[in-house]
């Protein structure tokens, strides 16, 4: 589903990632931990086709991402991926229902019943007409998770999705994500700085100084 | 699907922010309205000129006129007809019907070339007889026919495409009505003539054959007026675009995260840009539609003023109805879309180059601001150079407008740099830390407010410039009227016999000092209409005539019979100076005279010259001898007028006292500048709106800057008061800068543009009370514009400010 081979990324002369190898199969969930500045977000951005590596190869959903142009990368993001951001990145001018449906519509996989069931599972009933500014942090994050799952993308990339939530809300959000990922057979790359949350994943990797430590075993 | 989805996301921004939406639509609509309204006014006026110029095929057929502006004698007409010339006589003259001025045009339909008079108007025996014989029938434009309904006239048949205020009738009826029997103004020459005809000059030496004028006389005469209107329309358009630019720029900044999210969710950059462009097209089309409706209403409201201005300045007849082509409607929408594109270009460019991820090392505000100010300074310098070069290479009307445009926009571009330097100095020298923060924060906000302040500077300085010009003109013109209208009474006879009777009656009265004949010959000098007046040698002229430049003893030279005084317009138009020779086209032979001096003749649309009366009568023996200026005991003037009117049964308009004539001239003056004053006020209103919208949109982005000060103990009321002080102070500084700039605009208007447009130069005055009034207006506008954001800030719940900290990432 996702495969990184010898991926290197530098900002100026400073290497942020240095020859990272990583593979994630369909239905797998992987927690990626690391200190601030270790390169977690950079790795996720590369996997999400938001940025291009300086060296190495990235394969996502059967497509070599690193060689694509901007339009090609946009196509991969629309077709093969769904993202959950730390800042939620909801569309502020659309109500919750439209936000949940947005990426599914963009990918051409909109299913109203599926969106409604996700909203129900994530406890968003009754909030459909609210706008993002009227939601609490936990509610906004659940909308972001619903949006990612509604698109039925084969791979979900989550960047510290519980970073803005208190411990209880973060745990609840992660439980839901893991349950839904398992049920739908989606692959999940979960970036977090919390070793406590990472401990709940069967597969874990730790990023330090731009390298996976220890090297990830399949 | 993708496009409609992206549009849903983008357009929802405007739905959620109705005020911003109204700002954008209103800014664009107002800009379009002022521009397209002015175009509508120009189009209406030009359509009227075209109708006047094409009357009786004057734009297609040759015509024959008498030299020296004299009437054509019936004998000359008969001689031409006998020689085989196919010519048709026309008699034209001004008259009044129920107090309304009209132009009567008499034609002879049987000899008119085909198509000269509208198709089918006099076809058929019944139609022809009705026109040719009593009780007669007249043709007039719809609005003229409506205005004259119920008047003591023959039946009026409505004919589209006739000029306003013109009545066409049979020449027999018109010559009786004008009391000018056996007179012909001109002859229309048929397009097909027999071969081998003798030349016109051979048959009748007093007559000349002239080809149709290729270019409209009125069109070229009024070109400067329309250029002036267009310049105002463009200025208002530019000021309106400031609003749009500010609103679109803010919307882009507010939606930057949204654009990134859309890209992260898989929308390609091209799809996002396409959606932004489609959104802009939709909004600008809507605003354009609103704008042309507003523009139509504005033009309809201003058209009477424009008609009055054109009538007063150029004697040009302009119909009181708007006739707009589909092209105008299309152009209105087009200009709205183009304006929106121009205003949004920077934002679209930024969106095009925007990366999905925040760039590493975001450029500091300060660095970006400094660079922007530097670019503006360089641009101002370049504009200044272009303006100077434009003016030096083309010192005419266009050069004058280029100079003014360069000066205004260059100064507007320099304004933020000047304000930034001043605020930096104030921040550096402030001892109190809060004051230092106040100045530094004001400077930090300059970027967001600078466009609105630039718009305000433009509007204020144009207001000062135009106001100074109009006030200066008023002052000069009224002083000049007092000089020129020195006679106590002005009298005129309807015919020569009556004029003689008036003269005899007045000369017998002891309170009358002298009668000054006002007799003139009209002709064209090098294609330009000129009135040549003969005067008696009298102290009235020597003491009062407003001489600008002259040889020694100009009046002595004029009374000697071989010298003339000429008007400033005539002198400037043909580059004539005292001492030069002017060759006047007298009916029998050219008459060279020495120019003894130049006098001011404000407001006259044609050239004028003065020679000694005996010299005029010697060369133009047939001049109408109908009017006199009467010098009399001022205390007796009113009684004298009443007695004269009664004794000779004269009409109201035949005896006019000096004060009535001055009042009439002043009234014409006021209507002449009515449209300028109205556009001036509208431009200022648009600038006020620009200030208001920019402050209101900025207020949303101000909270993160104010929240830390609030957190450190400054009450909301204090913050609100300071916000108000900032705005008012910036407006006051802008108004201060507008004064010298406005005076510069006034100089360009009086010394360059007016000279080119009207042919006269006014002295430049300063009106400090006007500056004060405008500065106060600017402060009131700024206070009103700042009031709503400040009121919002004062009422802001503390939780909103707290949220700013909890949301900080």
Short mmCIF file of C-alpha atoms in Angstrom, two decimals, chain B residues 372-786:
data_model
loop_
_atom_site.label_atom_id
_atom_site.label_comp_id
_atom_site.label_asym_id
_atom_site.label_seq_id
_atom_site.Cartn_x
_atom_site.Cartn_y
_atom_site.Cartn_z
CA UNK B 372 6.92 46.75 -0.89
CA UNK B 373 7.55 50.38 0.07
CA UNK B 374 10.80 50.39 -1.89
CA UNK B 375 9.02 49.04 -4.98
CA UNK B 376 6.32 51.71 -4.58
CA UNK B 377 8.93 54.46 -4.34
CA UNK B 378 10.64 53.24 -7.49
CA UNK B 379 7.29 53.00 -9.26
CA UNK B 380 6.45 56.56 -8.18
CA UNK B 381 9.75 57.78 -9.53
CA UNK B 382 9.18 55.97 -12.83
CA UNK B 383 5.64 57.39 -13.08
CA UNK B 384 6.93 60.88 -12.39
CA UNK B 385 9.45 60.51 -15.21
CA UNK B 386 6.84 59.10 -17.61
CA UNK B 387 4.51 61.98 -16.74
CA UNK B 388 7.19 64.59 -17.36
CA UNK B 389 8.33 63.00 -20.61
CA UNK B 390 4.68 62.57 -21.69
CA UNK B 391 4.01 66.23 -21.03
CA UNK B 392 7.18 67.49 -22.67
CA UNK B 393 6.66 65.44 -25.79
CA UNK B 394 2.91 66.11 -26.01
CA UNK B 395 2.16 69.38 -24.21
CA UNK B 396 -1.53 69.35 -25.28
CA UNK B 397 -4.60 68.06 -23.53
CA UNK B 398 -3.49 64.42 -23.45
CA UNK B 399 -0.07 65.50 -22.11
CA UNK B 400 -1.86 67.49 -19.39
CA UNK B 401 -3.85 64.46 -18.32
CA UNK B 402 -0.72 62.27 -18.39
CA UNK B 403 1.02 64.82 -16.17
CA UNK B 404 -1.91 64.91 -13.76
CA UNK B 405 -2.25 61.11 -13.70
CA UNK B 406 1.48 60.69 -13.07
CA UNK B 407 1.50 63.31 -10.32
CA UNK B 408 -1.56 61.85 -8.57
CA UNK B 409 -0.64 58.18 -8.73
CA UNK B 410 3.03 58.88 -8.05
CA UNK B 411 2.13 60.89 -4.94
CA UNK B 412 -0.33 58.20 -3.83
CA UNK B 413 2.42 55.56 -4.13
CA UNK B 414 4.77 57.69 -2.04
CA UNK B 415 2.23 58.29 0.72
CA UNK B 416 2.81 55.01 2.66
CA UNK B 417 6.60 55.60 2.60
CA UNK B 418 6.15 59.12 3.96
CA UNK B 419 3.77 57.97 6.67
CA UNK B 420 6.03 55.04 7.58
CA UNK B 421 9.03 57.34 7.98
CA UNK B 422 7.07 59.72 10.19
CA UNK B 423 5.67 56.92 12.36
CA UNK B 424 9.13 55.33 12.68
CA UNK B 425 10.45 58.63 13.93
CA UNK B 426 7.57 59.02 16.39
CA UNK B 427 8.03 55.46 17.70
CA UNK B 428 11.76 56.02 18.14
CA UNK B 429 11.33 59.27 20.04
CA UNK B 430 8.39 58.23 22.26
CA UNK B 431 9.41 57.94 25.91
CA UNK B 432 6.32 56.21 27.21
CA UNK B 433 6.44 52.49 26.21
CA UNK B 434 2.71 52.45 25.52
CA UNK B 435 3.04 55.43 23.21
CA UNK B 436 5.97 53.74 21.49
CA UNK B 437 3.80 50.63 21.01
CA UNK B 438 0.99 52.85 19.70
CA UNK B 439 3.22 54.37 17.01
CA UNK B 440 4.93 51.10 16.14
CA UNK B 441 1.61 49.28 15.91
CA UNK B 442 0.17 52.07 13.75
CA UNK B 443 3.12 51.65 11.45
CA UNK B 444 2.65 47.88 11.37
CA UNK B 445 -0.93 48.41 10.22
CA UNK B 446 0.03 50.83 7.49
CA UNK B 447 0.29 48.00 4.96
CA UNK B 448 -3.34 47.04 5.42
CA UNK B 449 -4.61 50.60 5.39
CA UNK B 450 -2.33 52.09 2.79
CA UNK B 451 -4.59 51.35 -0.18
CA UNK B 452 -7.55 53.05 1.45
CA UNK B 453 -5.37 56.00 2.46
CA UNK B 454 -4.06 56.25 -1.09
CA UNK B 455 -7.64 56.29 -2.38
CA UNK B 456 -8.47 59.00 0.15
CA UNK B 457 -5.43 61.03 -0.92
CA UNK B 458 -6.48 60.80 -4.57
CA UNK B 459 -10.07 61.79 -3.86
CA UNK B 460 -9.10 64.67 -1.53
CA UNK B 461 -6.44 66.12 -3.79
CA UNK B 462 -8.68 65.93 -6.86
CA UNK B 463 -11.39 67.60 -4.82
CA UNK B 464 -9.01 70.35 -3.76
CA UNK B 465 -7.71 70.73 -7.31
CA UNK B 466 -11.11 70.84 -8.97
CA UNK B 467 -12.57 72.94 -6.16
CA UNK B 468 -9.73 75.46 -6.47
CA UNK B 469 -10.21 75.59 -10.22
CA UNK B 470 -13.99 76.07 -9.98
CA UNK B 471 -13.73 78.62 -7.15
CA UNK B 472 -10.91 80.42 -8.96
CA UNK B 473 -12.98 80.47 -12.09
CA UNK B 474 -15.97 81.79 -10.18
CA UNK B 475 -13.89 84.57 -8.61
CA UNK B 476 -12.24 85.53 -11.91
CA UNK B 477 -15.40 85.24 -13.95
CA UNK B 478 -17.51 87.34 -11.60
CA UNK B 479 -14.83 90.03 -11.44
CA UNK B 480 -14.56 89.93 -15.20
CA UNK B 481 -18.35 90.22 -15.57
CA UNK B 482 -18.26 93.39 -13.49
CA UNK B 483 -15.66 94.80 -15.89
CA UNK B 484 -17.23 93.66 -19.13
CA UNK B 485 -20.87 94.42 -18.34
CA UNK B 486 -20.29 98.09 -17.67
CA UNK B 487 -23.31 99.48 -19.49
CA UNK B 488 -26.37 100.06 -17.34
CA UNK B 489 -28.83 98.70 -19.94
CA UNK B 490 -28.65 96.44 -22.98
CA UNK B 491 -31.33 96.95 -25.59
CA UNK B 492 -32.14 95.30 -28.92
CA UNK B 493 -34.62 95.85 -31.72
CA UNK B 494 -36.37 93.03 -33.54
CA UNK B 495 -35.62 94.71 -36.84
CA UNK B 496 -33.70 97.69 -38.08
CA UNK B 497 -36.65 100.06 -37.90
CA UNK B 498 -37.35 99.19 -34.30
CA UNK B 499 -33.65 99.50 -33.44
CA UNK B 500 -33.67 102.96 -35.02
CA UNK B 501 -36.73 103.91 -32.99
CA UNK B 502 -35.01 102.72 -29.79
CA UNK B 503 -31.89 104.71 -30.64
CA UNK B 504 -33.87 107.86 -31.34
CA UNK B 505 -35.95 107.51 -28.16
CA UNK B 506 -32.86 106.96 -25.97
CA UNK B 507 -30.80 109.76 -27.50
CA UNK B 508 -33.58 112.17 -26.65
CA UNK B 509 -33.37 111.29 -22.95
CA UNK B 510 -31.17 113.52 -20.76
CA UNK B 511 -30.19 110.71 -18.34
CA UNK B 512 -28.56 108.76 -21.18
CA UNK B 513 -24.82 109.52 -21.50
CA UNK B 514 -24.05 107.54 -24.61
CA UNK B 515 -25.28 104.67 -26.76
CA UNK B 516 -22.65 102.04 -27.53
CA UNK B 517 -23.58 99.96 -30.59
CA UNK B 518 -23.12 96.19 -30.24
CA UNK B 519 -22.91 95.32 -33.89
CA UNK B 520 -21.00 92.39 -35.14
CA UNK B 521 -20.13 90.37 -38.20
CA UNK B 522 -19.71 86.61 -37.85
CA UNK B 523 -17.34 84.61 -40.01
CA UNK B 524 -14.85 81.81 -39.87
CA UNK B 525 -11.20 82.60 -39.38
CA UNK B 526 -9.09 79.64 -40.55
CA UNK B 527 -12.13 77.44 -40.04
CA UNK B 528 -12.99 78.70 -36.56
CA UNK B 529 -16.09 80.82 -35.85
CA UNK B 530 -15.24 84.41 -34.89
CA UNK B 531 -17.42 87.38 -33.98
CA UNK B 532 -16.02 90.77 -35.05
CA UNK B 533 -17.44 93.70 -33.06
CA UNK B 534 -17.27 97.34 -34.02
CA UNK B 535 -17.03 99.78 -31.11
CA UNK B 536 -17.24 103.50 -30.62
CA UNK B 537 -14.19 105.12 -29.10
CA UNK B 538 -15.43 105.65 -25.53
CA UNK B 539 -14.08 105.70 -21.97
CA UNK B 540 -16.32 102.74 -21.06
CA UNK B 541 -13.97 100.49 -23.01
CA UNK B 542 -10.76 102.24 -22.04
CA UNK B 543 -11.66 102.11 -18.33
CA UNK B 544 -13.19 98.65 -18.06
CA UNK B 545 -12.05 96.29 -20.77
CA UNK B 546 -9.98 93.43 -19.24
CA UNK B 547 -6.76 93.71 -21.25
CA UNK B 548 -4.21 90.91 -20.71
CA UNK B 549 -1.43 92.08 -23.00
CA UNK B 550 -1.18 95.03 -25.40
CA UNK B 551 0.96 97.38 -27.43
CA UNK B 552 1.16 100.94 -26.03
CA UNK B 553 -2.11 102.88 -26.42
CA UNK B 554 -4.18 99.99 -27.80
CA UNK B 555 -7.45 101.95 -27.87
CA UNK B 556 -5.84 104.77 -29.84
CA UNK B 557 -4.60 102.25 -32.38
CA UNK B 558 -8.04 100.58 -32.64
CA UNK B 559 -9.83 103.89 -33.15
CA UNK B 560 -7.29 104.68 -35.87
CA UNK B 561 -9.09 102.00 -37.92
CA UNK B 562 -6.21 99.65 -38.76
CA UNK B 563 -5.84 97.70 -35.51
CA UNK B 564 -7.89 95.15 -33.59
CA UNK B 565 -8.09 93.80 -30.09
CA UNK B 566 -8.56 90.05 -30.01
CA UNK B 567 -9.81 87.61 -27.38
CA UNK B 568 -7.46 85.29 -25.49
CA UNK B 569 -9.08 82.25 -27.15
CA UNK B 570 -8.35 83.60 -30.62
CA UNK B 571 -4.80 84.53 -29.64
CA UNK B 572 -4.02 81.14 -28.10
CA UNK B 573 -5.68 79.13 -30.85
CA UNK B 574 -3.62 80.73 -33.61
CA UNK B 575 -0.60 81.71 -31.54
CA UNK B 576 -1.15 85.43 -32.09
CA UNK B 577 0.52 88.20 -30.09
CA UNK B 578 0.26 92.01 -29.95
CA UNK B 579 2.03 93.46 -32.97
CA UNK B 580 1.13 90.51 -35.23
CA UNK B 581 -1.04 90.98 -38.28
CA UNK B 582 -4.50 89.40 -38.42
CA UNK B 583 -6.11 89.03 -41.83
CA UNK B 584 -9.88 89.34 -41.55
CA UNK B 585 -12.01 87.82 -44.37
CA UNK B 586 -14.12 90.86 -45.27
CA UNK B 587 -16.83 90.23 -47.91
CA UNK B 588 -15.13 92.21 -50.66
CA UNK B 589 -11.44 91.68 -49.92
CA UNK B 590 -9.22 90.41 -47.11
CA UNK B 591 -8.49 93.07 -44.49
CA UNK B 592 -5.15 92.91 -42.65
CA UNK B 593 -5.13 94.58 -39.20
CA UNK B 594 -2.47 94.90 -36.52
CA UNK B 595 -3.23 93.19 -33.22
CA UNK B 596 -3.12 96.00 -30.67
CA UNK B 597 -3.91 93.87 -27.65
CA UNK B 598 -5.43 90.72 -26.18
CA UNK B 599 -8.32 90.68 -23.71
CA UNK B 600 -9.86 87.97 -21.58
CA UNK B 601 -13.18 86.60 -22.77
CA UNK B 602 -14.00 83.80 -20.32
CA UNK B 603 -16.74 81.40 -21.21
CA UNK B 604 -16.97 82.32 -24.88
CA UNK B 605 -16.86 79.28 -27.12
CA UNK B 606 -15.97 81.20 -30.26
CA UNK B 607 -13.27 83.70 -31.11
CA UNK B 608 -13.85 87.43 -30.80
CA UNK B 609 -12.18 90.58 -32.08
CA UNK B 610 -12.85 94.29 -31.74
CA UNK B 611 -12.26 96.97 -34.36
CA UNK B 612 -13.41 100.56 -34.70
CA UNK B 613 -17.08 100.81 -35.66
CA UNK B 614 -16.55 102.89 -38.82
CA UNK B 615 -13.96 100.39 -40.03
CA UNK B 616 -16.38 97.49 -39.46
CA UNK B 617 -19.24 99.25 -41.26
CA UNK B 618 -17.00 100.13 -44.17
CA UNK B 619 -16.12 96.48 -44.80
CA UNK B 620 -19.31 94.79 -43.58
CA UNK B 621 -21.94 97.35 -44.60
CA UNK B 622 -24.75 94.83 -44.07
CA UNK B 623 -24.14 94.00 -40.39
CA UNK B 624 -27.26 93.88 -38.31
CA UNK B 625 -27.56 97.15 -36.42
CA UNK B 626 -29.95 96.03 -33.74
CA UNK B 627 -28.32 96.14 -30.31
CA UNK B 628 -26.90 98.83 -28.03
CA UNK B 629 -25.28 99.15 -24.64
CA UNK B 630 -26.70 102.17 -22.82
CA UNK B 631 -24.57 104.24 -20.43
CA UNK B 632 -26.89 106.18 -18.21
CA UNK B 633 -27.31 107.45 -14.68
CA UNK B 634 -27.36 104.15 -12.73
CA UNK B 635 -30.03 105.47 -10.39
CA UNK B 636 -32.36 106.09 -13.32
CA UNK B 637 -31.64 102.88 -15.22
CA UNK B 638 -34.62 100.89 -13.92
CA UNK B 639 -37.09 103.70 -14.65
CA UNK B 640 -35.54 104.27 -18.04
CA UNK B 641 -35.92 100.58 -18.92
CA UNK B 642 -39.56 100.54 -17.88
CA UNK B 643 -40.38 103.70 -19.80
CA UNK B 644 -38.58 102.51 -22.93
CA UNK B 645 -40.40 99.16 -22.85
CA UNK B 646 -43.73 100.85 -22.46
CA UNK B 647 -43.14 103.65 -24.97
CA UNK B 648 -42.11 101.35 -27.82
CA UNK B 649 -44.12 98.26 -26.73
CA UNK B 650 -40.95 96.17 -26.47
CA UNK B 651 -40.79 92.56 -25.31
CA UNK B 652 -39.31 91.41 -21.98
CA UNK B 653 -36.09 90.25 -23.54
CA UNK B 654 -35.43 93.40 -25.52
CA UNK B 655 -34.42 95.56 -22.58
CA UNK B 656 -32.12 93.93 -20.06
CA UNK B 657 -30.53 95.73 -17.19
CA UNK B 658 -26.98 95.01 -16.13
CA UNK B 659 -27.88 93.19 -12.90
CA UNK B 660 -30.28 90.82 -14.72
CA UNK B 661 -27.62 90.01 -17.29
CA UNK B 662 -25.05 89.38 -14.57
CA UNK B 663 -27.49 87.15 -12.72
CA UNK B 664 -28.14 85.22 -15.93
CA UNK B 665 -24.40 84.79 -16.56
CA UNK B 666 -23.87 83.60 -13.01
CA UNK B 667 -26.67 81.09 -13.34
CA UNK B 668 -25.12 79.73 -16.54
CA UNK B 669 -21.79 79.50 -14.71
CA UNK B 670 -23.27 77.46 -11.87
CA UNK B 671 -24.97 74.97 -14.20
CA UNK B 672 -21.80 74.74 -16.29
CA UNK B 673 -19.87 73.19 -13.41
CA UNK B 674 -22.74 71.27 -11.88
CA UNK B 675 -21.65 67.94 -13.33
CA UNK B 676 -18.03 68.45 -12.26
CA UNK B 677 -19.13 69.20 -8.72
CA UNK B 678 -21.44 66.16 -8.69
CA UNK B 679 -18.71 63.78 -9.92
CA UNK B 680 -16.31 65.31 -7.44
CA UNK B 681 -18.65 64.54 -4.57
CA UNK B 682 -19.24 61.00 -5.85
CA UNK B 683 -15.48 60.32 -6.02
CA UNK B 684 -15.07 61.47 -2.43
CA UNK B 685 -17.96 59.24 -1.41
CA UNK B 686 -16.29 56.25 -3.07
CA UNK B 687 -13.04 57.03 -1.25
CA UNK B 688 -14.98 57.16 2.02
CA UNK B 689 -16.45 53.77 1.20
CA UNK B 690 -12.94 52.44 0.43
CA UNK B 691 -11.74 53.62 3.83
CA UNK B 692 -14.77 52.14 5.54
CA UNK B 693 -14.50 48.71 3.92
CA UNK B 694 -10.76 48.45 4.43
CA UNK B 695 -11.07 49.33 8.12
CA UNK B 696 -13.90 46.93 8.63
CA UNK B 697 -12.14 44.07 6.90
CA UNK B 698 -8.92 44.90 8.72
CA UNK B 699 -10.65 44.86 12.08
CA UNK B 700 -10.97 41.09 11.82
CA UNK B 701 -7.22 40.69 11.45
CA UNK B 702 -6.51 43.22 14.20
CA UNK B 703 -7.61 41.01 17.07
CA UNK B 704 -4.44 38.90 17.28
CA UNK B 705 -2.41 42.12 17.44
CA UNK B 706 -4.58 43.69 20.11
CA UNK B 707 -5.09 40.58 22.25
CA UNK B 708 -1.57 40.65 23.81
CA UNK B 709 -2.01 44.31 24.79
CA UNK B 710 -5.37 43.45 26.32
CA UNK B 711 -3.84 40.51 28.16
CA UNK B 712 -1.17 42.80 29.57
CA UNK B 713 -3.76 45.06 31.12
CA UNK B 714 -5.04 47.55 28.55
CA UNK B 715 -8.84 47.74 28.78
CA UNK B 716 -10.87 47.15 25.64
CA UNK B 717 -12.22 50.70 25.83
CA UNK B 718 -8.67 52.10 25.73
CA UNK B 719 -7.75 49.84 22.84
CA UNK B 720 -10.88 50.94 21.00
CA UNK B 721 -10.11 54.62 21.63
CA UNK B 722 -6.59 54.15 20.33
CA UNK B 723 -7.90 52.40 17.24
CA UNK B 724 -10.07 55.41 16.57
CA UNK B 725 -7.17 57.80 17.18
CA UNK B 726 -5.00 55.85 14.75
CA UNK B 727 -7.52 56.07 11.95
CA UNK B 728 -8.32 59.73 12.48
CA UNK B 729 -4.62 60.61 12.73
CA UNK B 730 -3.76 58.76 9.52
CA UNK B 731 -6.68 60.45 7.75
CA UNK B 732 -5.51 63.84 9.04
CA UNK B 733 -1.96 63.24 7.79
CA UNK B 734 -3.38 62.15 4.44
CA UNK B 735 -5.51 65.30 4.24
CA UNK B 736 -2.41 67.36 5.02
CA UNK B 737 -0.55 65.69 2.16
CA UNK B 738 -3.55 66.27 -0.12
CA UNK B 739 -3.26 70.07 0.16
CA UNK B 740 -0.02 70.62 -1.80
CA UNK B 741 -0.97 67.79 -4.15
CA UNK B 742 -4.40 69.33 -4.75
CA UNK B 743 -2.81 72.69 -5.42
CA UNK B 744 -0.58 70.94 -7.99
CA UNK B 745 -3.68 69.44 -9.60
CA UNK B 746 -5.27 72.91 -9.66
CA UNK B 747 -2.18 74.30 -11.36
CA UNK B 748 -2.30 71.59 -14.05
CA UNK B 749 -6.03 72.21 -14.55
CA UNK B 750 -5.74 75.99 -14.87
CA UNK B 751 -2.37 76.31 -16.58
CA UNK B 752 -2.47 73.29 -18.89
CA UNK B 753 -5.82 71.57 -19.29
CA UNK B 754 -8.14 74.59 -19.28
CA UNK B 755 -5.90 76.46 -21.68
CA UNK B 756 -6.06 73.53 -24.06
CA UNK B 757 -9.72 72.79 -23.49
CA UNK B 758 -11.23 76.27 -23.42
CA UNK B 759 -8.50 78.55 -24.73
CA UNK B 760 -8.18 80.74 -21.66
CA UNK B 761 -5.95 80.72 -18.62
CA UNK B 762 -7.15 81.56 -15.15
CA UNK B 763 -5.03 83.01 -12.39
CA UNK B 764 -4.27 80.41 -9.69
CA UNK B 765 -5.79 81.14 -6.30
CA UNK B 766 -5.64 79.40 -2.94
CA UNK B 767 -8.72 78.78 -0.80
CA UNK B 768 -7.61 77.75 2.71
CA UNK B 769 -11.21 77.62 3.95
CA UNK B 770 -11.91 74.98 1.30
CA UNK B 771 -8.90 72.95 2.49
CA UNK B 772 -10.17 73.14 6.04
CA UNK B 773 -13.64 72.03 4.98
CA UNK B 774 -12.27 69.05 3.07
CA UNK B 775 -9.89 68.10 5.87
CA UNK B 776 -12.79 68.14 8.30
CA UNK B 777 -14.80 66.03 5.89
CA UNK B 778 -11.91 63.54 5.69
CA UNK B 779 -11.77 63.35 9.49
CA UNK B 780 -15.52 62.83 9.76
CA UNK B 781 -15.35 60.14 7.04
CA UNK B 782 -12.48 58.42 8.86
CA UNK B 783 -14.30 58.62 12.19
CA UNK B 784 -17.45 57.15 10.70
CA UNK B 785 -15.45 54.46 8.92
CA UNK B 786 -13.65 53.52 12.13
#
